Amino acid sequence: MELVIASNNSGKIKEISTALRSFPLAIRQLSEFPRLPPIVEDQKTFEGNALKKARSISQFIGKLTLADDSGLIVPHLKGQPGIYSARYAGPQATDEENNQKLLQELQEVTGEARQAIFTCYLALVHPSGQERVIKGECEGMIATELQGRYGFGYDPLFFIPSLQKTMAQLSLAEKMQWSHRGQALSQLKEILPEFLERPS
């Protein structure tokens, strides 16, 4: 069966594809469907955005679709960057620009006030209408400087105290064990078989 990953983020696609490689799936990317209309992520929650993407694409293409909406929540910043994590420093912001803005916002902040949560919502939608939403989370702290060369997004700033490493200092295998997306994908693998049994 084909599975469309509703993302243009190469880092997300790599992590999802790696996690699901044991399943009889042909992974398809959005770039393979140039006629797909743009989807505006205008929902107020991660779950809402993930569901909107998965439903819209599954209905348009007629294939099993997996959408991921993830982000960083910093309680001290009233939940920011939140659903705007990818465009925290502006609509076309780079990872570097987003990270630098976060460091600037927390410049005078120390200790427990630098706590943060990485959250991931996965929405799996079958053309028949069957759907599931799964949530994964990882708690950590915001480091005072970028550390590590792996991963993407806020990984170089997301410090995991029990490991004494940032997410960007972990191998892909380690990251999948600890990260918010890794937690969500572990749950996804448990329910995926029931979707694969349905006729497409």
PDB file of C-alpha atoms in Angstrom:
ATOM      1  CA  MET A   1       0.000   0.000   0.000  1.00  0.00           C
ATOM      2  CA  GLU A   2       1.092   3.573  -0.644  1.00  0.00           C
ATOM      3  CA  LEU A   3       1.455   6.068   2.199  1.00  0.00           C
ATOM      4  CA  VAL A   4       1.633   9.776   1.457  1.00  0.00           C
ATOM      5  CA  ILE A   5       3.662  11.768   3.975  1.00  0.00           C
ATOM      6  CA  ALA A   6       2.013  15.182   4.127  1.00  0.00           C
ATOM      7  CA  SER A   7       5.171  17.214   4.635  1.00  0.00           C
ATOM      8  CA  ASN A   8       7.832  19.015   2.639  1.00  0.00           C
ATOM      9  CA  ASN A   9      10.233  18.893   5.590  1.00  0.00           C
ATOM     10  CA  SER A  10      13.039  16.524   4.590  1.00  0.00           C
ATOM     11  CA  GLY A  11      13.975  15.897   8.225  1.00  0.00           C
ATOM     12  CA  LYS A  12      10.466  14.771   9.139  1.00  0.00           C
ATOM     13  CA  ILE A  13      10.209  12.614   6.015  1.00  0.00           C
ATOM     14  CA  LYS A  14      13.488  10.870   6.841  1.00  0.00           C
ATOM     15  CA  GLU A  15      12.470  10.138  10.432  1.00  0.00           C
ATOM     16  CA  ILE A  16       9.017   8.854   9.471  1.00  0.00           C
ATOM     17  CA  SER A  17      10.320   6.733   6.588  1.00  0.00           C
ATOM     18  CA  THR A  18      12.997   5.197   8.814  1.00  0.00           C
ATOM     19  CA  ALA A  19      10.502   4.353  11.556  1.00  0.00           C
ATOM     20  CA  LEU A  20       8.079   2.673   9.129  1.00  0.00           C
ATOM     21  CA  ARG A  21      10.563   0.778   6.961  1.00  0.00           C
ATOM     22  CA  SER A  22       9.462  -2.615   8.334  1.00  0.00           C
ATOM     23  CA  PHE A  23       5.934  -2.143   6.936  1.00  0.00           C
ATOM     24  CA  PRO A  24       4.915  -3.070   3.356  1.00  0.00           C
ATOM     25  CA  LEU A  25       4.541   0.561   2.356  1.00  0.00           C
ATOM     26  CA  ALA A  26       5.546   2.575  -0.684  1.00  0.00           C
ATOM     27  CA  ILE A  27       6.311   6.013   0.750  1.00  0.00           C
ATOM     28  CA  ARG A  28       5.140   8.920  -1.421  1.00  0.00           C
ATOM     29  CA  GLN A  29       6.039  12.572  -0.951  1.00  0.00           C
ATOM     30  CA  LEU A  30       4.012  15.707  -1.672  1.00  0.00           C
ATOM     31  CA  SER A  31       6.442  16.725  -4.414  1.00  0.00           C
ATOM     32  CA  GLU A  32       5.120  13.772  -6.440  1.00  0.00           C
ATOM     33  CA  PHE A  33       1.679  15.397  -6.616  1.00  0.00           C
ATOM     34  CA  PRO A  34       2.185  18.805  -8.279  1.00  0.00           C
ATOM     35  CA  ARG A  35      -1.549  19.338  -8.816  1.00  0.00           C
ATOM     36  CA  LEU A  36      -2.258  19.181  -5.102  1.00  0.00           C
ATOM     37  CA  PRO A  37      -3.752  22.531  -4.021  1.00  0.00           C
ATOM     38  CA  PRO A  38      -1.936  24.412  -1.241  1.00  0.00           C
ATOM     39  CA  ILE A  39      -3.211  23.741   2.262  1.00  0.00           C
ATOM     40  CA  VAL A  40      -3.372  26.669   4.665  1.00  0.00           C
ATOM     41  CA  GLU A  41      -2.447  25.667   8.215  1.00  0.00           C
ATOM     42  CA  ASP A  42      -4.965  27.954   9.886  1.00  0.00           C
ATOM     43  CA  GLN A  43      -6.100  25.801  12.796  1.00  0.00           C
ATOM     44  CA  LYS A  44      -5.496  26.856  16.403  1.00  0.00           C
ATOM     45  CA  THR A  45      -3.921  23.593  17.551  1.00  0.00           C
ATOM     46  CA  PHE A  46      -1.279  21.099  16.429  1.00  0.00           C
ATOM     47  CA  GLU A  47      -3.985  18.427  16.267  1.00  0.00           C
ATOM     48  CA  GLY A  48      -6.227  20.609  14.127  1.00  0.00           C
ATOM     49  CA  ASN A  49      -3.477  21.377  11.631  1.00  0.00           C
ATOM     50  CA  ALA A  50      -2.387  17.732  11.388  1.00  0.00           C
ATOM     51  CA  LEU A  51      -5.955  16.572  10.768  1.00  0.00           C
ATOM     52  CA  LYS A  52      -6.646  19.277   8.194  1.00  0.00           C
ATOM     53  CA  LYS A  53      -3.542  18.339   6.198  1.00  0.00           C
ATOM     54  CA  ALA A  54      -4.176  14.591   6.343  1.00  0.00           C
ATOM     55  CA  ARG A  55      -7.888  14.846   5.507  1.00  0.00           C
ATOM     56  CA  SER A  56      -7.406  17.301   2.643  1.00  0.00           C
ATOM     57  CA  ILE A  57      -4.634  15.326   0.984  1.00  0.00           C
ATOM     58  CA  SER A  58      -6.245  11.916   1.485  1.00  0.00           C
ATOM     59  CA  GLN A  59      -9.505  13.155  -0.048  1.00  0.00           C
ATOM     60  CA  PHE A  60      -7.762  14.821  -3.002  1.00  0.00           C
ATOM     61  CA  ILE A  61      -5.340  11.994  -3.821  1.00  0.00           C
ATOM     62  CA  GLY A  62      -7.368   9.032  -2.575  1.00  0.00           C
ATOM     63  CA  LYS A  63      -4.499   7.452  -0.649  1.00  0.00           C
ATOM     64  CA  LEU A  64      -3.594   6.675   2.950  1.00  0.00           C
ATOM     65  CA  THR A  65      -2.062   9.891   4.293  1.00  0.00           C
ATOM     66  CA  LEU A  66       0.048  10.699   7.343  1.00  0.00           C
ATOM     67  CA  ALA A  67       0.410  14.304   8.485  1.00  0.00           C
ATOM     68  CA  ASP A  68       2.688  15.592  11.219  1.00  0.00           C
ATOM     69  CA  ASP A  69       2.250  18.879  13.041  1.00  0.00           C
ATOM     70  CA  SER A  70       4.913  19.455  15.630  1.00  0.00           C
ATOM     71  CA  GLY A  71       6.412  22.279  17.589  1.00  0.00           C
ATOM     72  CA  LEU A  72       8.173  23.631  20.609  1.00  0.00           C
ATOM     73  CA  ILE A  73       6.303  24.908  23.650  1.00  0.00           C
ATOM     74  CA  VAL A  74       8.084  27.130  26.178  1.00  0.00           C
ATOM     75  CA  PRO A  75       5.794  27.774  29.174  1.00  0.00           C
ATOM     76  CA  HIS A  76       7.787  30.874  30.214  1.00  0.00           C
ATOM     77  CA  LEU A  77       6.960  32.383  26.810  1.00  0.00           C
ATOM     78  CA  LYS A  78       3.249  31.601  27.275  1.00  0.00           C
ATOM     79  CA  GLY A  79       3.477  28.556  25.033  1.00  0.00           C
ATOM     80  CA  GLN A  80       5.418  30.131  22.201  1.00  0.00           C
ATOM     81  CA  PRO A  81       6.649  29.328  19.593  1.00  0.00           C
ATOM     82  CA  GLY A  82       3.820  26.731  19.645  1.00  0.00           C
ATOM     83  CA  ILE A  83       1.940  26.199  16.395  1.00  0.00           C
ATOM     84  CA  TYR A  84       4.088  28.939  14.851  1.00  0.00           C
ATOM     85  CA  SER A  85       7.350  27.101  15.561  1.00  0.00           C
ATOM     86  CA  ALA A  86       8.364  26.835  11.889  1.00  0.00           C
ATOM     87  CA  ARG A  87       7.791  30.554  11.291  1.00  0.00           C
ATOM     88  CA  TYR A  88       8.639  31.979  14.716  1.00  0.00           C
ATOM     89  CA  ALA A  89      11.034  34.574  13.272  1.00  0.00           C
ATOM     90  CA  GLY A  90       8.868  35.259  10.212  1.00  0.00           C
ATOM     91  CA  PRO A  91       6.936  33.558   7.371  1.00  0.00           C
ATOM     92  CA  GLN A  92      10.055  32.362   5.516  1.00  0.00           C
ATOM     93  CA  ALA A  93      12.328  32.045   8.561  1.00  0.00           C
ATOM     94  CA  THR A  94      15.199  29.562   8.541  1.00  0.00           C
ATOM     95  CA  ASP A  95      15.970  27.192  11.410  1.00  0.00           C
ATOM     96  CA  GLU A  96      18.912  29.426  12.322  1.00  0.00           C
ATOM     97  CA  GLU A  97      16.719  32.536  12.467  1.00  0.00           C
ATOM     98  CA  ASN A  98      14.108  30.784  14.617  1.00  0.00           C
ATOM     99  CA  ASN A  99      16.779  29.508  16.998  1.00  0.00           C
ATOM    100  CA  GLN A 100      18.368  32.931  17.314  1.00  0.00           C
ATOM    101  CA  LYS A 101      15.013  34.545  18.083  1.00  0.00           C
ATOM    102  CA  LEU A 102      14.358  31.953  20.790  1.00  0.00           C
ATOM    103  CA  LEU A 103      17.779  32.570  22.338  1.00  0.00           C
ATOM    104  CA  GLN A 104      17.099  36.288  22.301  1.00  0.00           C
ATOM    105  CA  GLU A 105      13.688  35.874  23.955  1.00  0.00           C
ATOM    106  CA  LEU A 106      15.275  33.810  26.749  1.00  0.00           C
ATOM    107  CA  GLN A 107      18.450  35.862  27.068  1.00  0.00           C
ATOM    108  CA  GLU A 108      17.752  36.954  30.661  1.00  0.00           C
ATOM    109  CA  VAL A 109      15.989  33.730  31.680  1.00  0.00           C
ATOM    110  CA  THR A 110      17.698  31.095  33.822  1.00  0.00           C
ATOM    111  CA  GLY A 111      17.037  27.796  35.582  1.00  0.00           C
ATOM    112  CA  GLU A 112      13.650  26.104  35.559  1.00  0.00           C
ATOM    113  CA  ALA A 113      12.129  28.947  33.549  1.00  0.00           C
ATOM    114  CA  ARG A 114      13.963  27.554  30.493  1.00  0.00           C
ATOM    115  CA  GLN A 115      11.859  24.388  30.560  1.00  0.00           C
ATOM    116  CA  ALA A 116      10.391  23.354  27.215  1.00  0.00           C
ATOM    117  CA  ILE A 117       8.256  20.649  25.636  1.00  0.00           C
ATOM    118  CA  PHE A 118       8.574  19.241  22.143  1.00  0.00           C
ATOM    119  CA  THR A 119       5.158  18.007  21.005  1.00  0.00           C
ATOM    120  CA  CYS A 120       4.126  16.019  17.930  1.00  0.00           C
ATOM    121  CA  TYR A 121       0.687  15.178  16.587  1.00  0.00           C
ATOM    122  CA  LEU A 122       0.403  12.548  13.870  1.00  0.00           C
ATOM    123  CA  ALA A 123      -2.858  12.286  11.930  1.00  0.00           C
ATOM    124  CA  LEU A 124      -3.402   9.141   9.853  1.00  0.00           C
ATOM    125  CA  VAL A 125      -6.343   9.266   7.438  1.00  0.00           C
ATOM    126  CA  HIS A 126      -7.581   6.491   5.143  1.00  0.00           C
ATOM    127  CA  PRO A 127      -9.594   7.354   1.988  1.00  0.00           C
ATOM    128  CA  SER A 128     -12.515   5.440   3.526  1.00  0.00           C
ATOM    129  CA  GLY A 129     -12.708   8.068   6.260  1.00  0.00           C
ATOM    130  CA  GLN A 130     -11.040   6.052   9.015  1.00  0.00           C
ATOM    131  CA  GLU A 131      -8.682   8.285  10.986  1.00  0.00           C
ATOM    132  CA  ARG A 132      -6.552   8.370  14.122  1.00  0.00           C
ATOM    133  CA  VAL A 133      -4.586  11.093  15.873  1.00  0.00           C
ATOM    134  CA  ILE A 134      -1.569  10.278  18.019  1.00  0.00           C
ATOM    135  CA  LYS A 135       0.395  12.540  20.349  1.00  0.00           C
ATOM    136  CA  GLY A 136       4.020  12.304  21.430  1.00  0.00           C
ATOM    137  CA  GLU A 137       5.923  14.579  23.814  1.00  0.00           C
ATOM    138  CA  CYS A 138       9.443  15.087  25.096  1.00  0.00           C
ATOM    139  CA  GLU A 139      10.423  17.379  27.979  1.00  0.00           C
ATOM    140  CA  GLY A 140      13.679  19.261  28.214  1.00  0.00           C
ATOM    141  CA  MET A 141      15.353  22.639  28.632  1.00  0.00           C
ATOM    142  CA  ILE A 142      16.428  25.352  26.220  1.00  0.00           C
ATOM    143  CA  ALA A 143      20.228  25.491  26.082  1.00  0.00           C
ATOM    144  CA  THR A 144      22.045  28.823  26.129  1.00  0.00           C
ATOM    145  CA  GLU A 145      23.814  28.095  22.844  1.00  0.00           C
ATOM    146  CA  LEU A 146      23.466  25.859  19.799  1.00  0.00           C
ATOM    147  CA  GLN A 147      24.979  22.409  20.339  1.00  0.00           C
ATOM    148  CA  GLY A 148      25.180  19.462  17.937  1.00  0.00           C
ATOM    149  CA  ARG A 149      25.105  18.990  14.185  1.00  0.00           C
ATOM    150  CA  TYR A 150      22.308  16.468  13.678  1.00  0.00           C
ATOM    151  CA  GLY A 151      18.570  16.903  13.328  1.00  0.00           C
ATOM    152  CA  PHE A 152      16.791  20.101  12.325  1.00  0.00           C
ATOM    153  CA  GLY A 153      14.620  22.883  13.696  1.00  0.00           C
ATOM    154  CA  TYR A 154      15.146  23.566  17.384  1.00  0.00           C
ATOM    155  CA  ASP A 155      17.116  20.349  17.970  1.00  0.00           C
ATOM    156  CA  PRO A 156      20.422  22.198  18.674  1.00  0.00           C
ATOM    157  CA  LEU A 157      18.760  24.095  21.541  1.00  0.00           C
ATOM    158  CA  PHE A 158      16.602  21.342  23.038  1.00  0.00           C
ATOM    159  CA  PHE A 159      18.636  19.931  25.927  1.00  0.00           C
ATOM    160  CA  ILE A 160      17.629  16.629  27.564  1.00  0.00           C
ATOM    161  CA  PRO A 161      18.932  16.687  31.175  1.00  0.00           C
ATOM    162  CA  SER A 162      18.952  12.904  31.672  1.00  0.00           C
ATOM    163  CA  LEU A 163      21.203  12.505  28.626  1.00  0.00           C
ATOM    164  CA  GLN A 164      23.203  15.707  29.098  1.00  0.00           C
ATOM    165  CA  LYS A 165      22.863  16.250  25.352  1.00  0.00           C
ATOM    166  CA  THR A 166      20.788  18.328  22.988  1.00  0.00           C
ATOM    167  CA  MET A 167      18.550  16.602  20.470  1.00  0.00           C
ATOM    168  CA  ALA A 168      21.059  17.606  17.772  1.00  0.00           C
ATOM    169  CA  GLN A 169      23.807  15.626  19.524  1.00  0.00           C
ATOM    170  CA  LEU A 170      21.884  12.353  19.248  1.00  0.00           C
ATOM    171  CA  SER A 171      22.173   9.810  16.459  1.00  0.00           C
ATOM    172  CA  LEU A 172      18.982   9.189  14.499  1.00  0.00           C
ATOM    173  CA  ALA A 173      18.437   5.931  16.403  1.00  0.00           C
ATOM    174  CA  GLU A 174      18.844   7.710  19.761  1.00  0.00           C
ATOM    175  CA  LYS A 175      16.620  10.561  18.672  1.00  0.00           C
ATOM    176  CA  MET A 176      13.844   8.198  17.640  1.00  0.00           C
ATOM    177  CA  GLN A 177      14.001   6.622  21.089  1.00  0.00           C
ATOM    178  CA  TRP A 178      13.718   9.922  22.959  1.00  0.00           C
ATOM    179  CA  SER A 179      12.016  12.483  20.744  1.00  0.00           C
ATOM    180  CA  HIS A 180       8.406  13.575  20.589  1.00  0.00           C
ATOM    181  CA  ARG A 181       8.125  12.265  17.037  1.00  0.00           C
ATOM    182  CA  GLY A 182       9.767   8.995  18.008  1.00  0.00           C
ATOM    183  CA  GLN A 183       7.205   8.527  20.795  1.00  0.00           C
ATOM    184  CA  ALA A 184       4.329   9.237  18.421  1.00  0.00           C
ATOM    185  CA  LEU A 185       5.701   6.933  15.719  1.00  0.00           C
ATOM    186  CA  SER A 186       6.024   4.078  18.218  1.00  0.00           C
ATOM    187  CA  GLN A 187       2.292   4.381  18.902  1.00  0.00           C
ATOM    188  CA  LEU A 188       1.551   4.710  15.197  1.00  0.00           C
ATOM    189  CA  LYS A 189       3.238   1.395  14.454  1.00  0.00           C
ATOM    190  CA  GLU A 190       0.820  -0.313  16.834  1.00  0.00           C
ATOM    191  CA  ILE A 191      -2.311   0.885  15.023  1.00  0.00           C
ATOM    192  CA  LEU A 192      -1.006   1.009  11.447  1.00  0.00           C
ATOM    193  CA  PRO A 193      -1.827  -2.663  10.654  1.00  0.00           C
ATOM    194  CA  GLU A 194      -5.580  -2.047  10.999  1.00  0.00           C
ATOM    195  CA  PHE A 195      -5.308   0.687   8.344  1.00  0.00           C
ATOM    196  CA  LEU A 196      -3.281  -1.518   6.013  1.00  0.00           C
ATOM    197  CA  GLU A 197      -5.963  -4.216   6.149  1.00  0.00           C
ATOM    198  CA  ARG A 198      -8.573  -1.877   4.650  1.00  0.00           C
ATOM    199  CA  PRO A 199      -8.975  -1.762   0.855  1.00  0.00           C
ATOM    200  CA  SER A 200      -7.719   1.503  -0.582  1.00  0.00           C
TER     201      SER A 200
END
